XYZ file of C-alpha atoms in Angstrom:
649
model
C -46.056 7.372 -124.563
C -46.173 9.152 -121.111
C -42.519 9.755 -120.875
C -42.609 11.391 -124.341
C -45.199 13.753 -123.387
C -43.375 14.848 -120.297
C -40.375 15.538 -122.426
C -42.207 17.613 -124.881
C -44.057 19.604 -121.938
C -40.617 20.541 -120.471
C -39.413 21.539 -123.604
C -42.050 24.049 -124.345
C -42.107 25.562 -120.883
C -38.137 26.278 -121.038
C -38.510 27.744 -124.675
C -41.042 30.065 -123.376
C -38.607 31.236 -120.632
C -40.846 30.509 -117.872
C -38.774 27.567 -116.148
C -36.541 29.072 -113.467
C -37.162 26.247 -110.978
C -36.855 22.705 -112.363
C -37.997 19.838 -110.097
C -37.122 16.115 -110.429
C -38.181 13.369 -108.082
C -36.542 10.011 -107.068
C -38.482 6.980 -108.571
C -39.782 6.317 -105.000
C -40.747 10.086 -104.599
C -38.800 10.221 -101.443
C -36.237 12.607 -102.479
C -36.798 15.655 -104.546
C -34.179 17.989 -106.452
C -35.082 21.396 -107.229
C -32.820 23.361 -109.729
C -32.794 27.237 -109.643
C -31.673 29.126 -112.834
C -31.280 32.741 -111.860
C -28.358 34.776 -111.466
C -26.270 31.580 -110.982
C -27.431 27.788 -110.847
C -28.273 26.280 -107.769
C -29.851 23.160 -106.345
C -31.847 22.099 -103.109
C -32.338 18.690 -102.135
C -35.488 17.626 -99.933
C -36.139 14.319 -98.402
C -40.112 14.512 -98.102
C -40.830 18.158 -97.151
C -37.314 18.555 -95.325
C -34.608 20.416 -96.720
C -31.565 18.523 -96.529
C -29.030 20.735 -98.322
C -28.224 23.198 -101.097
C -25.707 23.389 -103.685
C -25.058 27.072 -104.614
C -23.322 28.800 -107.666
C -22.448 25.648 -109.653
C -20.180 26.689 -112.545
C -16.676 26.046 -114.246
C -14.423 29.081 -114.475
C -12.549 28.660 -117.851
C -10.450 30.662 -120.017
C -13.431 31.014 -122.317
C -15.283 32.570 -119.214
C -17.904 31.164 -116.786
C -19.735 27.886 -117.816
C -22.842 28.290 -117.696
C -22.644 31.961 -117.791
C -24.230 34.314 -115.292
C -27.858 34.925 -115.829
C -27.818 31.888 -118.085
C -30.744 31.212 -120.409
C -32.143 27.872 -120.495
C -32.653 26.554 -124.245
C -34.100 23.157 -123.301
C -34.925 20.667 -120.690
C -35.081 17.104 -121.327
C -36.325 14.436 -119.064
C -35.786 10.707 -118.986
C -35.897 7.758 -116.588
C -33.958 4.340 -116.295
C -35.034 1.190 -114.838
C -32.434 -1.887 -115.335
C -30.197 -4.288 -113.880
C -26.432 -3.826 -114.175
C -24.402 -7.043 -114.020
C -20.913 -6.050 -112.629
C -17.725 -7.845 -114.147
C -16.447 -8.217 -110.366
C -19.103 -9.059 -107.743
C -18.086 -6.560 -105.032
C -21.483 -6.238 -103.204
C -23.832 -7.959 -105.658
C -23.812 -10.166 -108.621
C -26.697 -7.880 -109.898
C -27.201 -4.113 -109.240
C -30.492 -2.429 -109.892
C -30.253 0.719 -111.422
C -33.209 3.059 -111.369
C -33.384 6.943 -111.638
C -34.950 10.084 -113.061
C -32.900 12.572 -115.131
C -32.992 16.055 -116.186
C -30.670 17.493 -118.663
C -30.603 21.132 -118.752
C -29.165 22.859 -121.952
C -28.300 26.356 -121.884
C -28.023 29.026 -124.774
C -24.180 29.017 -124.260
C -24.527 25.172 -125.567
C -23.302 24.012 -121.919
C -25.349 21.463 -120.118
C -25.968 20.402 -116.695
C -26.992 16.739 -116.211
C -28.950 15.865 -112.941
C -30.133 12.328 -111.844
C -32.216 11.632 -108.739
C -31.977 7.922 -107.557
C -33.653 6.629 -104.496
C -30.081 6.245 -102.832
C -29.117 9.998 -103.813
C -28.690 12.860 -106.167
C -25.752 13.437 -108.742
C -24.811 16.137 -111.186
C -22.133 16.749 -113.796
C -21.268 19.424 -116.438
C -21.174 18.748 -120.266
C -19.369 21.037 -122.666
C -19.351 21.778 -126.243
C -16.352 24.027 -126.769
C -13.962 24.240 -129.616
C -10.364 23.042 -129.079
C -8.524 22.834 -125.902
C -10.051 24.605 -122.607
C -8.174 25.692 -119.430
C -10.174 24.851 -116.349
C -9.217 27.598 -113.654
C -11.597 26.247 -111.098
C -14.890 24.350 -110.629
C -17.184 26.146 -108.126
C -19.798 24.617 -105.866
C -20.688 25.953 -102.377
C -22.400 23.073 -100.380
C -24.950 24.597 -97.715
C -25.770 22.273 -94.662
C -27.123 23.135 -91.393
C -23.773 24.457 -89.253
C -24.664 21.824 -86.727
C -24.386 18.983 -89.230
C -21.506 16.516 -88.276
C -18.645 16.130 -90.799
C -16.581 12.934 -90.990
C -13.696 12.963 -93.364
C -9.788 12.779 -93.772
C -8.772 16.386 -92.879
C -5.550 16.996 -94.988
C -3.651 19.995 -96.375
C -1.276 18.282 -98.722
C -1.517 18.266 -102.686
C 0.947 15.105 -102.038
C -1.474 13.459 -99.855
C -1.178 9.693 -99.318
C -4.690 9.661 -98.492
C -3.959 7.882 -95.123
C -5.067 10.677 -92.679
C -7.486 9.402 -89.867
C -11.133 10.448 -89.759
C -11.890 13.866 -87.981
C -15.489 14.312 -86.642
C -16.803 17.762 -86.298
C -19.643 19.995 -86.716
C -19.101 21.977 -89.907
C -19.108 25.332 -87.707
C -16.036 23.835 -85.881
C -14.013 23.286 -88.944
C -11.647 26.202 -89.512
C -11.812 28.474 -92.587
C -9.034 27.164 -95.342
C -9.097 23.544 -93.937
C -9.344 20.980 -96.442
C -9.862 17.195 -96.822
C -10.693 14.551 -99.251
C -13.593 12.317 -100.248
C -15.611 10.298 -99.151
C -16.877 12.816 -96.840
C -19.970 12.040 -94.389
C -22.264 14.916 -93.504
C -24.932 13.794 -90.719
C -27.960 16.409 -90.652
C -29.543 17.359 -87.419
C -32.289 15.038 -88.519
C -29.913 12.054 -88.726
C -29.979 11.722 -92.330
C -26.617 10.638 -93.907
C -25.240 12.472 -96.910
C -22.067 11.030 -98.270
C -19.813 13.154 -100.720
C -18.398 10.994 -103.591
C -17.520 11.338 -107.296
C -17.354 9.027 -110.288
C -15.853 8.936 -113.920
C -12.858 11.112 -112.967
C -10.943 10.685 -116.085
C -8.597 13.418 -117.371
C -9.489 15.588 -114.378
C -8.436 16.212 -111.061
C -10.193 14.868 -108.068
C -12.491 16.803 -106.021
C -11.783 17.513 -102.232
C -13.619 19.659 -99.779
C -12.522 23.002 -98.406
C -14.201 25.105 -95.689
C -14.939 28.577 -96.767
C -16.054 31.612 -94.932
C -19.105 29.802 -93.464
C -19.908 26.658 -95.810
C -18.108 23.837 -97.256
C -17.099 24.230 -101.124
C -15.363 22.378 -103.938
C -11.633 22.409 -103.682
C -9.086 21.066 -106.248
C -5.329 20.833 -106.601
C -3.634 22.539 -109.496
C -2.010 21.110 -112.394
C 1.830 20.331 -111.253
C 4.625 22.518 -112.644
C 7.670 21.336 -110.776
C 8.709 18.067 -108.973
C 10.986 16.818 -106.133
C 13.024 15.333 -108.878
C 16.467 16.376 -107.697
C 16.919 15.034 -104.264
C 14.057 12.672 -104.202
C 14.159 8.886 -104.465
C 11.507 6.700 -106.336
C 9.100 7.093 -103.286
C 8.882 10.795 -103.346
C 10.406 11.848 -106.470
C 6.947 12.880 -108.167
C 6.082 14.966 -105.076
C 4.708 18.469 -106.573
C 6.870 21.626 -105.385
C 5.091 24.299 -107.647
C 1.765 24.280 -109.628
C 0.376 25.930 -112.553
C -2.506 28.545 -111.885
C -5.196 26.210 -113.287
C -6.572 22.830 -112.259
C -6.787 21.221 -115.881
C -6.346 21.470 -119.370
C -8.936 19.338 -121.264
C -10.749 18.960 -124.828
C -13.538 21.520 -124.835
C -16.122 18.989 -125.982
C -16.352 16.458 -123.014
C -18.623 15.319 -120.014
C -17.147 15.880 -116.523
C -16.986 13.839 -113.526
C -20.220 12.987 -111.673
C -20.611 14.955 -108.320
C -22.335 12.445 -106.009
C -24.362 12.786 -102.822
C -25.231 9.178 -101.467
C -28.219 9.479 -99.222
C -29.475 7.369 -96.485
C -32.152 7.683 -93.981
C -30.301 5.096 -91.759
C -26.535 4.719 -91.491
C -26.753 0.900 -92.654
C -28.447 2.343 -96.009
C -24.896 3.463 -97.038
C -23.523 -0.020 -96.751
C -24.911 -1.168 -100.011
C -24.798 2.113 -102.022
C -23.501 1.517 -105.540
C -23.637 4.847 -107.123
C -19.792 5.421 -107.962
C -19.904 2.056 -109.590
C -23.221 2.699 -111.491
C -22.127 6.344 -112.772
C -18.662 4.877 -114.040
C -17.762 4.300 -117.781
C -18.775 0.790 -118.808
C -16.322 -2.041 -119.230
C -13.732 -1.121 -121.904
C -12.391 -4.718 -121.887
C -13.880 -7.371 -124.454
C -12.468 -10.195 -122.488
C -12.469 -10.097 -118.585
C -12.224 -13.715 -118.065
C -8.556 -13.574 -117.102
C -9.262 -11.303 -114.133
C -8.947 -13.319 -111.068
C -10.002 -11.991 -107.488
C -8.429 -13.717 -104.386
C -6.509 -13.789 -101.300
C -2.753 -12.855 -101.415
C -0.075 -13.491 -98.994
C 3.163 -11.295 -99.200
C 6.540 -11.007 -97.949
C 6.613 -7.730 -96.493
C 6.045 -8.301 -92.820
C 6.091 -11.971 -93.444
C 9.860 -12.285 -94.229
C 10.751 -10.428 -91.029
C 8.787 -12.857 -88.743
C 9.318 -16.405 -90.371
C 10.497 -19.213 -87.859
C 10.772 -23.191 -88.231
C 12.288 -22.800 -91.435
C 15.824 -24.067 -92.663
C 16.752 -21.102 -94.761
C 17.601 -17.434 -94.203
C 14.372 -15.594 -94.687
C 14.591 -12.820 -96.912
C 13.982 -11.423 -100.641
C 15.168 -14.687 -102.118
C 14.005 -17.683 -104.089
C 13.984 -20.159 -101.065
C 11.656 -17.682 -99.108
C 9.398 -16.978 -102.003
C 8.958 -20.764 -102.699
C 8.042 -21.356 -98.860
C 5.454 -18.546 -99.233
C 4.065 -20.135 -102.557
C 3.760 -23.640 -100.737
C 1.749 -21.971 -98.121
C -0.669 -20.177 -100.573
C -1.103 -23.636 -102.211
C -1.753 -25.262 -98.911
C -4.534 -22.705 -98.112
C -5.986 -22.177 -101.502
C -4.586 -18.715 -101.916
C -4.396 -17.279 -105.139
C -1.433 -14.803 -105.173
C 1.885 -14.426 -103.912
C 3.287 -10.805 -103.897
C 6.833 -9.614 -103.738
C 6.633 -6.310 -101.936
C 9.512 -3.530 -101.730
C 12.973 -4.390 -102.315
C 13.007 -7.249 -105.201
C 14.358 -5.254 -108.086
C 18.101 -4.392 -108.667
C 18.464 -0.803 -107.962
C 15.831 1.064 -110.031
C 15.649 -1.285 -112.848
C 12.370 -2.960 -112.923
C 13.616 -5.342 -115.518
C 16.194 -6.869 -113.252
C 16.128 -8.629 -109.905
C 18.569 -8.571 -106.891
C 20.995 -11.394 -106.460
C 19.693 -14.454 -104.954
C 16.227 -14.135 -106.537
C 15.493 -16.122 -109.668
C 12.231 -14.617 -110.832
C 11.592 -17.140 -113.631
C 12.233 -20.097 -111.340
C 9.897 -18.547 -108.788
C 7.105 -17.948 -111.325
C 7.583 -21.387 -112.539
C 7.458 -23.072 -109.366
C 4.198 -21.040 -108.533
C 2.643 -22.019 -111.581
C 3.013 -25.591 -110.855
C 1.371 -24.937 -107.683
C -1.466 -22.867 -109.052
C -0.540 -19.706 -107.786
C 0.062 -16.412 -109.405
C 2.770 -13.894 -108.762
C 2.436 -10.053 -108.247
C 5.182 -7.429 -107.865
C 5.314 -4.258 -105.878
C 6.437 -1.197 -108.011
C 6.623 2.541 -107.021
C 4.439 5.126 -109.326
C 7.824 6.772 -110.332
C 9.790 3.877 -111.675
C 6.527 2.178 -113.269
C 5.508 5.415 -115.084
C 9.100 5.964 -116.331
C 9.555 2.300 -117.597
C 6.006 1.167 -118.237
C 6.420 -0.293 -121.722
C 9.760 -2.311 -121.111
C 8.712 -3.333 -117.425
C 5.408 -4.814 -118.562
C 6.907 -6.649 -121.363
C 9.437 -8.130 -119.024
C 6.923 -8.981 -116.327
C 4.711 -10.796 -118.931
C 7.845 -12.501 -119.950
C 8.317 -13.892 -116.495
C 4.762 -14.635 -116.069
C 3.624 -12.059 -113.745
C -0.096 -11.833 -113.038
C -0.404 -8.623 -110.938
C 1.043 -5.147 -109.550
C 0.910 -3.355 -106.510
C 1.747 0.289 -107.561
C 2.702 2.335 -104.700
C 3.630 6.013 -103.504
C 1.444 7.661 -106.180
C 0.428 10.317 -103.366
C -1.472 12.880 -105.668
C -4.835 13.455 -107.058
C -4.179 16.180 -109.674
C -5.136 15.862 -113.419
C -1.796 14.630 -114.466
C -1.771 11.751 -111.942
C -5.217 10.765 -112.479
C -4.431 10.135 -116.160
C -1.607 7.827 -114.857
C -4.255 5.728 -113.096
C -6.255 5.312 -116.475
C -3.011 4.492 -118.479
C -1.647 2.191 -116.038
C -5.047 0.315 -115.790
C -5.292 0.239 -119.830
C -1.741 -1.028 -120.173
C -1.642 -3.526 -117.540
C -4.908 -5.052 -119.051
C -3.309 -5.487 -122.261
C -0.690 -7.778 -120.310
C -3.455 -9.488 -118.448
C -2.524 -8.099 -115.090
C -4.511 -6.939 -112.146
C -3.552 -4.047 -110.093
C -3.737 -2.634 -106.597
C -2.876 0.995 -106.207
C -1.334 2.133 -102.746
C -0.651 5.634 -101.749
C -3.805 6.402 -103.830
C -6.597 8.171 -103.756
C -10.182 6.812 -103.208
C -12.050 4.683 -105.990
C -13.720 6.903 -108.658
C -15.242 4.354 -110.986
C -11.962 3.212 -112.759
C -12.779 -0.329 -111.719
C -15.682 -0.539 -113.860
C -14.073 0.769 -117.078
C -11.222 -1.639 -116.098
C -11.992 -4.419 -113.797
C -8.508 -5.417 -113.569
C -8.203 -2.723 -110.917
C -9.382 -5.009 -108.252
C -8.482 -2.712 -105.079
C -6.645 0.221 -103.694
C -5.407 1.662 -100.299
C -6.687 5.315 -99.473
C -7.436 4.744 -95.836
C -5.673 4.019 -92.679
C -4.940 0.340 -92.844
C -3.217 -2.430 -90.916
C 0.318 -1.253 -91.660
C -0.245 1.822 -89.414
C -0.267 -0.567 -86.225
C 3.546 -0.679 -86.692
C 3.798 2.848 -85.057
C 0.555 4.549 -84.588
C -2.884 4.066 -82.853
C -4.798 4.820 -85.781
C -5.923 1.555 -86.797
C -8.335 0.865 -83.981
C -11.931 -0.660 -83.759
C -13.536 2.796 -83.644
C -11.892 3.388 -87.166
C -12.834 -0.397 -88.315
C -16.434 0.588 -87.485
C -16.283 3.802 -89.480
C -14.822 2.339 -92.835
C -17.778 0.458 -93.992
C -19.896 3.564 -93.962
C -17.554 5.964 -95.665
C -14.375 4.593 -97.394
C -16.028 1.109 -98.596
C -18.933 3.003 -100.105
C -16.469 4.345 -102.814
C -15.100 1.087 -103.751
C -12.899 -1.841 -102.604
C -10.268 -1.041 -100.156
C -7.071 -2.983 -99.424
C -7.288 -3.072 -95.680
C -5.239 -6.172 -95.106
C -7.477 -7.928 -92.375
C -7.015 -11.300 -90.749
C -3.809 -10.867 -88.283
C -3.555 -13.564 -85.810
C -1.259 -11.352 -83.585
C -4.364 -9.682 -81.515
C -4.245 -7.024 -78.941
C -6.372 -5.423 -76.362
C -6.242 -1.720 -75.948
C -4.113 -2.229 -72.910
C -1.640 -4.829 -74.408
C -1.254 -3.246 -77.638
C 2.313 -2.243 -78.540
C 4.117 -0.648 -81.559
C 6.374 -3.189 -83.649
C 6.929 -2.291 -87.481
C 8.448 -5.562 -88.219
C 5.599 -7.781 -86.862
C 2.685 -5.356 -86.211
C -0.137 -6.311 -83.697
C -3.726 -5.638 -84.500
C -5.995 -3.707 -82.324
C -9.119 -6.006 -81.433
C -9.835 -9.492 -80.678
C -9.076 -12.603 -82.960
C -12.742 -12.928 -83.791
C -12.780 -9.175 -84.544
C -9.935 -9.591 -86.771
C -11.208 -12.339 -88.893
C -14.670 -10.592 -89.013
C -12.872 -7.872 -90.757
C -12.347 -10.182 -93.844
C -16.245 -10.002 -94.282
C -16.914 -6.271 -92.994
C -13.830 -4.642 -95.032
C -15.064 -5.249 -98.829
C -12.364 -6.020 -101.466
C -12.023 -8.489 -104.368
C -8.357 -8.745 -103.225
C -7.649 -9.371 -99.670
C -4.108 -9.521 -98.222
C -3.071 -11.652 -95.195
C -0.461 -9.351 -93.085
C 1.171 -12.240 -90.793
C 4.178 -14.391 -91.423
C 3.121 -17.742 -92.817
C 4.418 -19.482 -89.733
C 2.050 -17.746 -87.622
C -0.868 -18.951 -89.771
C 0.500 -22.595 -89.855
C 0.543 -22.468 -86.094
C -2.977 -21.359 -86.038
C -4.358 -23.599 -88.515
C -8.126 -23.684 -87.510
C -8.319 -20.082 -87.641
C -6.394 -19.743 -90.899
C -8.714 -22.442 -92.725
C -11.632 -20.523 -91.583
C -10.107 -17.024 -92.704
C -8.906 -18.272 -96.257
C -12.143 -19.882 -97.053
C -13.929 -16.356 -96.712
C -14.803 -15.360 -100.306
C -13.635 -12.059 -101.876
C -16.805 -11.695 -104.209
C -20.381 -11.628 -103.147
C -23.503 -12.341 -104.914
C -25.477 -10.511 -102.243
C -25.012 -8.101 -99.198
C -27.448 -7.442 -96.448
C -26.844 -4.802 -93.919
C -28.026 -5.894 -90.255
C -26.980 -3.211 -87.832
C -24.704 -0.293 -87.614
C -23.635 3.070 -86.142
C -20.672 5.025 -87.703
C -17.578 4.491 -85.556
C -19.511 2.322 -83.063
C -20.389 -0.876 -84.408
C -21.348 -2.925 -87.525
C -22.983 -6.098 -88.471
C -23.820 -7.471 -91.984
C -24.345 -10.577 -94.000
C -22.834 -11.564 -97.352
C -23.854 -14.577 -99.590
C -21.534 -16.336 -102.012
C -23.332 -18.849 -104.068
C -25.324 -20.915 -101.376
C -23.019 -19.892 -98.493
C -23.906 -17.073 -96.319
C -21.236 -15.219 -94.023
C -22.486 -12.970 -91.150
C -20.012 -10.857 -89.165
C -20.171 -8.091 -86.344
C -17.431 -6.000 -84.891
C -17.562 -3.414 -81.990
C -15.395 -0.579 -81.095
C -13.756 -0.178 -77.959
C -16.915 -0.488 -76.007
C -18.047 -3.893 -74.906
C -21.435 -4.666 -76.743
C -24.400 -7.114 -76.831
C -26.363 -7.465 -79.854
C -29.280 -9.527 -81.279
C -29.017 -10.520 -84.865
C -32.117 -11.470 -86.890
C -31.557 -14.029 -89.567
C -34.451 -13.405 -91.756
C -32.019 -13.373 -94.742
C -31.985 -17.110 -94.941
C -34.167 -19.101 -97.293
C -37.327 -20.357 -95.915
C -37.911 -24.009 -95.052
C -34.223 -24.734 -94.695
C -32.168 -25.761 -91.927
C -28.575 -24.264 -92.089
C -25.473 -25.351 -90.215
C -23.588 -22.395 -88.717
C -19.729 -22.420 -87.887
C -19.038 -19.723 -85.394
C -15.780 -17.917 -84.368
C -16.595 -15.473 -81.414
C -14.654 -13.874 -78.425
C -13.356 -16.466 -75.788
C -14.178 -15.993 -72.314
C -10.971 -14.413 -71.624
C -10.597 -12.263 -74.816
C -11.017 -9.004 -72.952
C -7.635 -9.919 -71.298
C -6.062 -11.889 -74.127
C -7.159 -10.877 -77.442
C -6.183 -14.119 -78.994
C -8.724 -16.170 -77.143
C -11.593 -17.346 -79.175
C -14.190 -19.894 -79.126
C -15.362 -22.153 -82.164
C -18.980 -23.585 -82.079
C -21.318 -25.517 -84.487
C -25.048 -24.689 -84.276
C -28.032 -25.234 -86.597
C -30.129 -22.145 -87.590
C -33.032 -21.396 -89.826
C -34.900 -18.225 -91.217
C -36.358 -16.188 -88.444
C -34.030 -17.334 -85.799
C -32.211 -14.753 -83.484
C -28.696 -15.060 -82.096
C -27.475 -13.089 -79.134
C -23.988 -11.919 -79.350
C -21.766 -10.648 -76.699
C -18.468 -8.835 -77.705
C -15.799 -7.811 -75.408
C -13.929 -4.501 -75.948
C -12.624 -4.297 -79.664
C -14.601 -7.617 -80.259
C -16.121 -9.609 -82.986
C -18.251 -12.301 -84.211
C -18.287 -14.266 -87.378
C -19.941 -17.062 -88.941
C -20.149 -19.269 -91.908
C -23.564 -20.685 -92.710
C -24.066 -23.378 -95.068
């Protein structure tokens, strides 16, 4: 009854025209949102009594005018609260996700609405409109006002054809030049060391939001709707690159809700490691049956076929090579084998090159309890979606890796949703590459298991970008948005001094223990093995340990962390725990407490850690078996680029 009285009271105040400042507290009362309705709509976010940031002049610029209008009049303010448990279809961080928030819905006299929610973990808002017919959105405006000495970490980029693989830059807001742009997630660390991570969710039929630097502050930035493409000279990897745009960002139905603008907030950096706001704010699952969706490890042929040895066939894209890799998958309990680039006959997705018998390969894989996936480009798949999916289903294909999307405008966002829906009809899982970051699509369509949108392992073939500093950044930023296809677990490990470029058989920067620990640190329900299968056979002890690591987790416990420097966490799958830690290029000692274990039980802990000479030869590791119980503490010593991982059972 108390909640009803609060709602009635707020309605009465707004009707009387007295409510210009509307306050909402988080359930734990640590965060406060204040919405100001005056000449424009703005909001201020406080932690305790400290102002964290402001968002000024929140509005849509449309062909119907500004929404809400200038000097908007409030018609009503409705308040509600939610406290429930959400059970995800795919267990990325948790098997159960608590959802608890206080909501304020402001309805203006022009019938537009702004919906605000305050969680213990952050603050969010979105527009809701009720306009007739189609509406053109010229722009969406918001100015984000932080202390100018706040530190911004994001992927700075200037291309509407971005592959979302720019390295992170770290600068004070005041150091960012006017006009510079970058994509989300973007982390702001205030002078008081509070962490605010920009994210978004429910980005359906609308372009993705980026950040831009205005005259002084950060502001919302969107790429306009495409008008012309690189279609004449392009191939299927760049044919959809935009050359010219319309003068608006979206054309939409006038009656709809818009994407959520999310500010995930953590007093400690490790608070971000378990933030689930992107998932919670996404549309609920649209599939009646999800039992066919199978997370798992993947072995694939891209680098592998270039480095095979001790075989009696010519390695390549052919039936013999595929069967060898499928045998490897079966031997180590790996769910998927993926044909990467090169399997198609010219640009026809329904035909294979000579020497590759797809029905025979799939039949062989099925007999070994292994599923087959195919790599396709966005351009070819979008052009041939219906006929390709029917042929893939006829072959028995269980998943697709869709690559070279390289855009985030409204048109391409709709492709993601259409691809997810159509693939689900044919019971196929998806991995998006050359893709923008997760935005909640995976909750609506859980067959979308993972995506790229980061500097990942392949960059080692010709850059220094994928280094341990980067590895220690990803969990706090990119992985908060959702699963990432980093491709952990290389056994071709290098120190900072010994690292060299080799595109065909790339090295990984960091030690063997660091590389295997990344399979726990980097979160994805679909993890891929980068190396030739011959290497994994040679290093069977590490391979067995690596491929036993689950890809779904019932529980995640942050242990220690500092963005870009180090991270340690524990994850549980059933009755088995994994604990992992990595460091940047700085050698580091660390004490880990095992308070997350059950009381009164003794556990066996199988450890892989840096070997005594790992600082010189990165492949050096040591395996240990020890006993451990709740309350024990373990001292770790990691070399430069080092790591530590344990299986606890």
